[in-house]
Tab-separated table of C-alpha atoms in Angstrom:
chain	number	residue	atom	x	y	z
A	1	UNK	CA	96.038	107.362	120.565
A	2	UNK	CA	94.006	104.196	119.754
A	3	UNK	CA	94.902	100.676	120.640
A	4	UNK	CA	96.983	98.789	118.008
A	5	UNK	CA	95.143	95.617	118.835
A	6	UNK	CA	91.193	96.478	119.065
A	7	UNK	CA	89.917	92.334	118.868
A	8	UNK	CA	87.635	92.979	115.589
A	9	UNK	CA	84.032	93.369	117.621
A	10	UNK	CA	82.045	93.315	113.811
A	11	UNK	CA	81.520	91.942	110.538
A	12	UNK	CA	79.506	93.404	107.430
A	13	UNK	CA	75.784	92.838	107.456
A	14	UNK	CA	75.343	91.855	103.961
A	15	UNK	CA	77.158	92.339	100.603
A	16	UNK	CA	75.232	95.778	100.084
A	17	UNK	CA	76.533	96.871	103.358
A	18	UNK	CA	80.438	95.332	101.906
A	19	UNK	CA	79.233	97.523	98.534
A	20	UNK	CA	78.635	100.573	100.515
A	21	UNK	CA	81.859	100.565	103.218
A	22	UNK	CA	83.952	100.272	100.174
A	23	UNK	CA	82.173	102.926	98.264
A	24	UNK	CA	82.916	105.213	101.026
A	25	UNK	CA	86.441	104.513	101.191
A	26	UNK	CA	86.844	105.012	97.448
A	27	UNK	CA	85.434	108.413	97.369
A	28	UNK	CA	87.615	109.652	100.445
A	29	UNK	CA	90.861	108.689	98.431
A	30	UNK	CA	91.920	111.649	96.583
A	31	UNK	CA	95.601	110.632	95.264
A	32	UNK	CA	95.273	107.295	96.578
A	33	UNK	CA	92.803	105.307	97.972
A	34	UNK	CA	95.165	102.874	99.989
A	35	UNK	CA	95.923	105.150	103.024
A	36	UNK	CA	92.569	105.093	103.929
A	37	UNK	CA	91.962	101.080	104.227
A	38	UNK	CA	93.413	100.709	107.373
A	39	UNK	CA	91.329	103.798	108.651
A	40	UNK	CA	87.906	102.350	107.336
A	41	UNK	CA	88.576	98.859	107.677
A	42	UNK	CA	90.194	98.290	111.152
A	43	UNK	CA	89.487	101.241	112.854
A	44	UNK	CA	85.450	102.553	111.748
A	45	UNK	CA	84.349	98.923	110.688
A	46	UNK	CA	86.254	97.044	112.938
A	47	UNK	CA	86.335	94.087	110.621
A	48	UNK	CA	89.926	93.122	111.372
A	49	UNK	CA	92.195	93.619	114.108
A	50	UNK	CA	95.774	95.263	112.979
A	51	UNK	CA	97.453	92.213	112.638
A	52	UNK	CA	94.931	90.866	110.055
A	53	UNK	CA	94.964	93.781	107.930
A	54	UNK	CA	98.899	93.759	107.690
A	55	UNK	CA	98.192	90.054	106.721
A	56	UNK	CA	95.968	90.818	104.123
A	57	UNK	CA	97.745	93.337	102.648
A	58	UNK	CA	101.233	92.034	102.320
A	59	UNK	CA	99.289	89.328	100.428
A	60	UNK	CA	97.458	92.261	98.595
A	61	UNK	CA	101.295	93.937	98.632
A	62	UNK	CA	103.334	90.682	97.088
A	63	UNK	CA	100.705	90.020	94.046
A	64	UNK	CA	100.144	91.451	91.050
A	65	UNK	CA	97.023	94.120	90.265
A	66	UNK	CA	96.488	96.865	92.148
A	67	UNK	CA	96.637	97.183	95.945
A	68	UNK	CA	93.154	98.088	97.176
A	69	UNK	CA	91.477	96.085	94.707
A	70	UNK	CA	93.207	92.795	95.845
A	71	UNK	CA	92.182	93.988	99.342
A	72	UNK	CA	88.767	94.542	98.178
A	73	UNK	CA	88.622	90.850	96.848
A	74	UNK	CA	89.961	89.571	99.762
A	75	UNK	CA	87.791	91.149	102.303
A	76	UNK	CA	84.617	90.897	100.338
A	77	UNK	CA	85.869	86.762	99.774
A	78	UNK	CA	86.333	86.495	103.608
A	79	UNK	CA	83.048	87.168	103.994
A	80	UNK	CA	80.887	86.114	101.239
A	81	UNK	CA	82.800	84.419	98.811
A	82	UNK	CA	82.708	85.178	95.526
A	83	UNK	CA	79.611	87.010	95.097
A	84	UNK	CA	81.376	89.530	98.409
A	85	UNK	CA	84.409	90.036	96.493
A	86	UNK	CA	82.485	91.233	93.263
A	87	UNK	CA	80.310	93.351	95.682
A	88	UNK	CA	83.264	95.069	97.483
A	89	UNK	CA	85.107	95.814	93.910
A	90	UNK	CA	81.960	96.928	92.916
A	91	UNK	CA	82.028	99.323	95.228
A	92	UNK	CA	85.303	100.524	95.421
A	93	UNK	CA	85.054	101.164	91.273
A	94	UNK	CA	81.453	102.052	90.538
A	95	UNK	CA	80.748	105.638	91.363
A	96	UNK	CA	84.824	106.673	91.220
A	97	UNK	CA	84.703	105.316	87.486
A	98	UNK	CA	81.039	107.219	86.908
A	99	UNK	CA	82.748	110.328	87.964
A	100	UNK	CA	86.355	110.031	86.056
A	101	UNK	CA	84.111	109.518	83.043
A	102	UNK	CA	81.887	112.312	83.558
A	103	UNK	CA	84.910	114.743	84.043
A	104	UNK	CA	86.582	113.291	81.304
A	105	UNK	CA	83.557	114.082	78.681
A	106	UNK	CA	82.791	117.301	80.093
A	107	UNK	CA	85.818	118.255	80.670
A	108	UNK	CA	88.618	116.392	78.327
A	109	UNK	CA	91.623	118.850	80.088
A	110	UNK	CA	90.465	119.351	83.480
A	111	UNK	CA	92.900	117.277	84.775
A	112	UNK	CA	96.002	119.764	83.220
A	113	UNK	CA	94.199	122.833	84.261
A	114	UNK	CA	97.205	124.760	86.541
A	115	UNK	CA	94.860	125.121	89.288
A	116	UNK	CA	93.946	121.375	89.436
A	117	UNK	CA	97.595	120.867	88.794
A	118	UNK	CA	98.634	123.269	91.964
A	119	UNK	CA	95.604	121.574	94.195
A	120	UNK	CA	96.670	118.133	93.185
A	121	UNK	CA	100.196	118.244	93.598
A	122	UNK	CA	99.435	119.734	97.828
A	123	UNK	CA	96.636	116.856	97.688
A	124	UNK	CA	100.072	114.524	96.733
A	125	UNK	CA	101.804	115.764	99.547
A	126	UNK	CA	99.242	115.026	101.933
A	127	UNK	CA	98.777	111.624	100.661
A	128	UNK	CA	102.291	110.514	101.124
A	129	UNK	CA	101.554	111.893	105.084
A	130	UNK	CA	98.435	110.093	104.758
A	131	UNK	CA	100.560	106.344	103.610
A	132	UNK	CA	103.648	106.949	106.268
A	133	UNK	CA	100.893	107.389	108.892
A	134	UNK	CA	99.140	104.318	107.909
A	135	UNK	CA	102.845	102.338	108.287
A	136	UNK	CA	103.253	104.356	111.593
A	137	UNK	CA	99.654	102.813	112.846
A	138	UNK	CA	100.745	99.424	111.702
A	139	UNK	CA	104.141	99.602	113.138
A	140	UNK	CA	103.446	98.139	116.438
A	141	UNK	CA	102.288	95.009	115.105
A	142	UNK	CA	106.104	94.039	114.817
A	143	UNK	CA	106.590	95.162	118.395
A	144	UNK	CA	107.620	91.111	119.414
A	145	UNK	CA	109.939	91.058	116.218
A	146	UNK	CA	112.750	92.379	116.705
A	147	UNK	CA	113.917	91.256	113.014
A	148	UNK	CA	111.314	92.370	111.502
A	149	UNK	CA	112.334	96.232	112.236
A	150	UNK	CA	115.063	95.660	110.074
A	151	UNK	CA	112.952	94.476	106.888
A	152	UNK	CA	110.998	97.543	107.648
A	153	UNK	CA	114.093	100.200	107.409
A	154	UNK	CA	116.032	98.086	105.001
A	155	UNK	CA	112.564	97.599	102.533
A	156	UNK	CA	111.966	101.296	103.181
A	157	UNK	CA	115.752	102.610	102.207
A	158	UNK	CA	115.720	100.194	99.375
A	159	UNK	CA	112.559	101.281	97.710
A	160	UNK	CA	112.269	104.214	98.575
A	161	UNK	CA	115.486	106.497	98.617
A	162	UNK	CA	117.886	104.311	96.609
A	163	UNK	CA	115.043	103.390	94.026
A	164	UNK	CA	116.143	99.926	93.649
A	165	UNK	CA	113.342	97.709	91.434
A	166	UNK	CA	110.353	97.273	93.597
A	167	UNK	CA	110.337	93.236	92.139
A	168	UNK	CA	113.856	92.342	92.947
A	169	UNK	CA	113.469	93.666	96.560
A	170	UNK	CA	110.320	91.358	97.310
A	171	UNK	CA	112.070	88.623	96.246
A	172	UNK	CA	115.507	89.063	97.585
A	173	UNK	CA	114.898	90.842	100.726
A	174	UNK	CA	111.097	88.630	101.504
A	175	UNK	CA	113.171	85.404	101.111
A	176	UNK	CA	116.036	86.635	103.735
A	177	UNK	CA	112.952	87.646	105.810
A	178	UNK	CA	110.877	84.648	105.091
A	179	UNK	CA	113.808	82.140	106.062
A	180	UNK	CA	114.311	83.988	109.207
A	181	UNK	CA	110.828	83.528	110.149
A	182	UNK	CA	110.811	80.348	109.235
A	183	UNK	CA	113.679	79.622	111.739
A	184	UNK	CA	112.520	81.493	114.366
A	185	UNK	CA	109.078	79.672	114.058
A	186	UNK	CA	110.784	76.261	114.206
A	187	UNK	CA	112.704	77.741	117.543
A	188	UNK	CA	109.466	78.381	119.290
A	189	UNK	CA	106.643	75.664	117.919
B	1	UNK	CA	89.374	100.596	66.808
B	2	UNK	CA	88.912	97.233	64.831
B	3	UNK	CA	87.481	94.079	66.456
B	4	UNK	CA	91.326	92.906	66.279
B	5	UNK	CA	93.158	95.862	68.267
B	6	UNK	CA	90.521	95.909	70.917
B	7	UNK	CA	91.468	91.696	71.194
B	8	UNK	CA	94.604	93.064	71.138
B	9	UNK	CA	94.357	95.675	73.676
B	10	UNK	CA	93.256	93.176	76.200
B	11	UNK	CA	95.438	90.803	75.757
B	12	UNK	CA	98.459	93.479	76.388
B	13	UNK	CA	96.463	94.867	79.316
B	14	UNK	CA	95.955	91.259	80.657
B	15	UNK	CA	99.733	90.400	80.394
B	16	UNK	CA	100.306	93.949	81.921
B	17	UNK	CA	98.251	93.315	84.706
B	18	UNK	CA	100.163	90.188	85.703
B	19	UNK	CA	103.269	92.101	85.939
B	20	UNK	CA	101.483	95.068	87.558
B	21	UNK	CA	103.087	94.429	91.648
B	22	UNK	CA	102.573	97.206	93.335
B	23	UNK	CA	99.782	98.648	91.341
B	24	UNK	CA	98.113	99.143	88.036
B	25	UNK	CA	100.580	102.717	88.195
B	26	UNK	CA	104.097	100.533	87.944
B	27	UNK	CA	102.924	99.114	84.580
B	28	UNK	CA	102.159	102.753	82.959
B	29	UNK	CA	106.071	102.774	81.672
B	30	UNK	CA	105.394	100.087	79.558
B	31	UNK	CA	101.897	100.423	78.492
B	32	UNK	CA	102.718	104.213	77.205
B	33	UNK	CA	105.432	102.900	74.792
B	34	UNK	CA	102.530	100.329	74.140
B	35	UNK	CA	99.635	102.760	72.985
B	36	UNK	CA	101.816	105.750	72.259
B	37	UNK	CA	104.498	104.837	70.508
B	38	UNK	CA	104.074	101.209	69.148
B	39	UNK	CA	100.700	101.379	68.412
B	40	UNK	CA	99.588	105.394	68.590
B	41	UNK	CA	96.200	104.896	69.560
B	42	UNK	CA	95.958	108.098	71.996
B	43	UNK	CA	98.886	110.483	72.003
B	44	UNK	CA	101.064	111.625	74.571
B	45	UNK	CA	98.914	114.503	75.748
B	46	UNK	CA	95.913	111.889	76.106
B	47	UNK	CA	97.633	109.455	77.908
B	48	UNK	CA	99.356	112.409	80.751
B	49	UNK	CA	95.760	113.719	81.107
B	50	UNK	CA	94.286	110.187	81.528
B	51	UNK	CA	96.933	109.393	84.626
B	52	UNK	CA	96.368	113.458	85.957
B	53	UNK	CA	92.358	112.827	85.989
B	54	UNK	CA	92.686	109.700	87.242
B	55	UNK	CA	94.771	111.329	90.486
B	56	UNK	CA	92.782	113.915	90.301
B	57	UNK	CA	89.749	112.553	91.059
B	58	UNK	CA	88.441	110.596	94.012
B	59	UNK	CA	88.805	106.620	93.938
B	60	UNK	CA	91.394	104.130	92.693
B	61	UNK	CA	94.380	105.463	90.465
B	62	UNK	CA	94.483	102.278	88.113
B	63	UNK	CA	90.989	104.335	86.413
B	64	UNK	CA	93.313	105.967	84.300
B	65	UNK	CA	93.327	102.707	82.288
B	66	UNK	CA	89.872	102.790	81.744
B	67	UNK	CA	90.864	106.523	80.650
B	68	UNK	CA	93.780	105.464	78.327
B	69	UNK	CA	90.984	102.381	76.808
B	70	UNK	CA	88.277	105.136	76.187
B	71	UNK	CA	90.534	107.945	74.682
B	72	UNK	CA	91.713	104.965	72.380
B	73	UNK	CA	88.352	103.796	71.670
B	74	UNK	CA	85.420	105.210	73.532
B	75	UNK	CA	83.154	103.181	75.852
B	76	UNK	CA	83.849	100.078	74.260
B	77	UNK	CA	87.485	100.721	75.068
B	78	UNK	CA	87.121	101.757	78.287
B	79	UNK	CA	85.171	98.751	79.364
B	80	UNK	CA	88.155	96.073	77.076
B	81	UNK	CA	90.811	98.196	78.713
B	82	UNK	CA	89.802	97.914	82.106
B	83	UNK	CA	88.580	94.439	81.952
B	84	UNK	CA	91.683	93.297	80.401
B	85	UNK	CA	94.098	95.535	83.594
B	86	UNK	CA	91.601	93.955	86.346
B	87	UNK	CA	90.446	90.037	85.381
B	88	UNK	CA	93.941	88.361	85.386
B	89	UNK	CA	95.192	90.305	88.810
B	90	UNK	CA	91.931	89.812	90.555
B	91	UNK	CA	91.630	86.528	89.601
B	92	UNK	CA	94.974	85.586	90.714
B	93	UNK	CA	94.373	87.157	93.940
B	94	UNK	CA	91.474	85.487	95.095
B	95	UNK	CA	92.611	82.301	93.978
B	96	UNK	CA	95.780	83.626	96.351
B	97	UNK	CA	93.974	84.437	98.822
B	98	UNK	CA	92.037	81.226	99.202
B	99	UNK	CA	95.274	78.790	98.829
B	100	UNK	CA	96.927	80.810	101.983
B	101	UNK	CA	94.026	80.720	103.988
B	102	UNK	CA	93.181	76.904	103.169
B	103	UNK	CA	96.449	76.767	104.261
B	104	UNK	CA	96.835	78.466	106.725
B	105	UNK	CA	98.314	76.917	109.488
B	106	UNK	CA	101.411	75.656	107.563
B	107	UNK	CA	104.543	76.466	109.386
B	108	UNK	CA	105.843	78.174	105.520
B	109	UNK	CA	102.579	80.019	105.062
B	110	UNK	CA	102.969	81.615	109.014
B	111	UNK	CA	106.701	82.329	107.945
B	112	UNK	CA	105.309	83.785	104.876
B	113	UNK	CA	103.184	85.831	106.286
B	114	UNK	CA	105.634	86.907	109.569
B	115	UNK	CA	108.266	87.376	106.881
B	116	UNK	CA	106.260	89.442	104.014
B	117	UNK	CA	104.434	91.650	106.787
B	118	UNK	CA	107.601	94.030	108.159
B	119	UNK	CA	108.316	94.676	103.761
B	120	UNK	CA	104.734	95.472	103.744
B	121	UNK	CA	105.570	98.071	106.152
B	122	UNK	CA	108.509	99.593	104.418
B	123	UNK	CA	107.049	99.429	101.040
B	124	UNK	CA	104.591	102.101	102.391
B	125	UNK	CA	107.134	104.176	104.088
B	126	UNK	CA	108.442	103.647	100.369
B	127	UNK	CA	105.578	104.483	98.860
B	128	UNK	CA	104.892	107.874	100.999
B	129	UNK	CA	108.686	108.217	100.348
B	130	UNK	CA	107.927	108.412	96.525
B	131	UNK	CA	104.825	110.121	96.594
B	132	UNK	CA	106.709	113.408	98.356
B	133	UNK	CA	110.270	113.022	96.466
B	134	UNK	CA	108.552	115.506	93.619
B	135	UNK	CA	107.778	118.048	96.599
B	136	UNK	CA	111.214	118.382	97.669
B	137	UNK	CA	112.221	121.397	96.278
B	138	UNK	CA	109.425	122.753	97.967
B	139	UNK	CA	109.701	122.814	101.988
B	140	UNK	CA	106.607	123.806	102.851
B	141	UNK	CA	105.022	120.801	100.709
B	142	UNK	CA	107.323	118.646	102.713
B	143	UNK	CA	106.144	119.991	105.924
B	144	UNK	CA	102.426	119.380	104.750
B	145	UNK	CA	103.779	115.815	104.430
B	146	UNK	CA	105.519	115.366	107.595
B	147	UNK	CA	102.103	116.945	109.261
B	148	UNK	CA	99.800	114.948	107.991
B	149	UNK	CA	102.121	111.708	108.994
B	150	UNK	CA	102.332	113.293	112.382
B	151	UNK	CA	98.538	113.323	112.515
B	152	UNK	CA	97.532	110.116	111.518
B	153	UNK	CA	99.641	108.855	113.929
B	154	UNK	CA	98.714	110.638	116.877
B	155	UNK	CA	94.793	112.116	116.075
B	156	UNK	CA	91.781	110.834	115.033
B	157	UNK	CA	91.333	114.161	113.029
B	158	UNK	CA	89.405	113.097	109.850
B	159	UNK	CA	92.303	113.291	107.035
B	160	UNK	CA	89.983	114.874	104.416
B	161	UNK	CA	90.623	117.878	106.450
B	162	UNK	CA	94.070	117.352	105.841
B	163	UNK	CA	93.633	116.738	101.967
B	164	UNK	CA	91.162	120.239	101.677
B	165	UNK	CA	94.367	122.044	103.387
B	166	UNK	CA	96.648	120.637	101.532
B	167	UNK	CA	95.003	121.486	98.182
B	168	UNK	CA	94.754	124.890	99.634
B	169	UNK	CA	98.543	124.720	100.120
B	170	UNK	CA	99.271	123.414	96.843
B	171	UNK	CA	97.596	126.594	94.973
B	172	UNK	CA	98.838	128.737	97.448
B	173	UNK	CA	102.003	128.069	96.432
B	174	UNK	CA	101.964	128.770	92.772
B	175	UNK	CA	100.292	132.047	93.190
């Protein structure tokens, strides 16, 4: 088991360095690219501790565009501004988009062929392991709110199971949670 | 394509992309009836195989816009298309990003954040949720899932391991 709290002991060296980590973690994402942030990021990299990832990405989470891209623009904007962010999108789209392109022209139905279908749809099942995992390694950074379990069950049963719109449960159920932060914050200054 | 659809096509994309929460995948609904049926600049066939390559290769899902922009109209397409999905988001979340941290030591920022993070959580139970629901009918898919979960959690075992096996699973299965 690793530590939920390792103090973040590095940063990247330069925005090639940024280009390259998120390269990486764009080619190891086979159906999804997301469950493998908190694996590169916090744990390999050590850029952030836990509790600054789940920062970043319930920022990343709440705004438009997708997920790992906002990540990618946040990290890369942490560190070297604007010129980091482009380098870490870069990186996360270059070589992925190279190689959708180059399957696409030499092969325009690869993607419906049964065994890809039959490969992808076990690859599926491992990446919705690989996501719960990634909640179960970021779980313990509620561990001093005992509230906050309850935004984690109730967003999960929500979204999940009862298929309720993914909008209308960030705003209802983050502004119950956000005043009862708020209050609890104001308890303990 | 004329010069006008391609304006066009970005300026959908870029209004899609504002309403994309949760990723470039929640908008696909929407911009199907778009390029399908309103407009038929790929057919239905093009834009399924656009979202299967996407998935089915490695890197970010939201490339099957760029497929759905070059199907429509090549290279040029591809780079409107995915332009128009990415600029407004990305711009909107560094300028996001900035405000908050600028910010940061607001007492409704910190409850923002202390509030927004347990969701964050659940959404990704969520998510995984979602991502198996098509598997149910099969068990052994399901216990692939549950593995892998367990194994995150509790290993360090590399999860491309995990992703090779359960590819292997997946045609196993059908044979």
């Amino acid at each position: 088991m690793n530590a939920p709290n390792t103090a973040p002991t590095s940063a990247p060296a330069s925005r090639a360095r940024l280009f390259a980590v998120f390269n990486r973690l764009a080619l190891r994402g086979f159906g999804g690219v997301l469950p493998w942030a908190q694996r590169t990021l916090v744990e390999e990299e050590r850029w952030f501790t836990s509790e600054q990832f789940v920062e970043m990405l319930t920022l990343a989470q709440v705004l438009p565009g997708p997920n790992i891209a906002n990540v990618a623009l946040m990290v890369g904007d942490r560190f070297f501004g604007l010129r980091g962010a482009l380098a870490a999108l870069g990186g996360l789209l270059a070589v992925p988009f190279a190689i959708v392109m180059t399957l696409a022209l030499l092969y325009g139905s690869f993607g419906s062929h049964p065994l890809v279908v039959a490969a992808l749809r076990g690859m599926s099942a491992v990446s919705a392991g690989l996501v719960i995992g990634m909640a179960g390694k970021l779980l313990p950074t509620q561990r001093r709110n005992l509230p906050g379990w309850l935004f984690v069950a109730a967003a999960f049963a929500m979204v999940g199971p009862l298929h309720w719109p993914l909008h209308w449960v960030m705003l209802g159920l983050g502004a119950c949670s956000i005043a009862i932060a708020r209050a609890r914050g104001s308890r303990r200054p | 394509m004329s010069a006008i659809d391609l304006a066009e096509m970005f300026l959908r994309f870029a209004l899609l992309s504002l309403l994309s929460i949760g990723g470039a995948i929640t908008v696909a609904p929407e911009m199907h009836r778009f390029v399908v049926n309103e407009r038929g600049w790929i057919d239905d066939g093009q834009f399924a195989a656009s979202i299967s390559l996407a998935q089915a290769a490695p890197g970010p899902n939201l490339l099957f816009v760029t497929l759905v922009g070059w199907n429509a109209a090549g290279w040029v397409g591809a780079a409107v298309a995915t332009a128009g999905i990415m600029l407004p988001s990305s711009v909107l979340a560094l300028a996001a990003h900035r405000w908050t941290e600028r910010l940061r030591d607001r007492p409704w920022i910190q409850a923002f954040r202390a509030g927004m993070a347990p969701i964050t959580i659940g959404l990704l139970l969520a998510t995984g949720w979602i991502l198996g629901e098509t598997n149910r009918d099969h068990p052994v898919l399901v216990a692939v899932t549950a593995a892998s979960a367990a194994t995150v959690v509790a290993t360090k075992l590399n999860p491309l391991w995990l992703i090779a096996g359960g590819a292997l699973a997946g045609i196993a299965l059908t044979r």
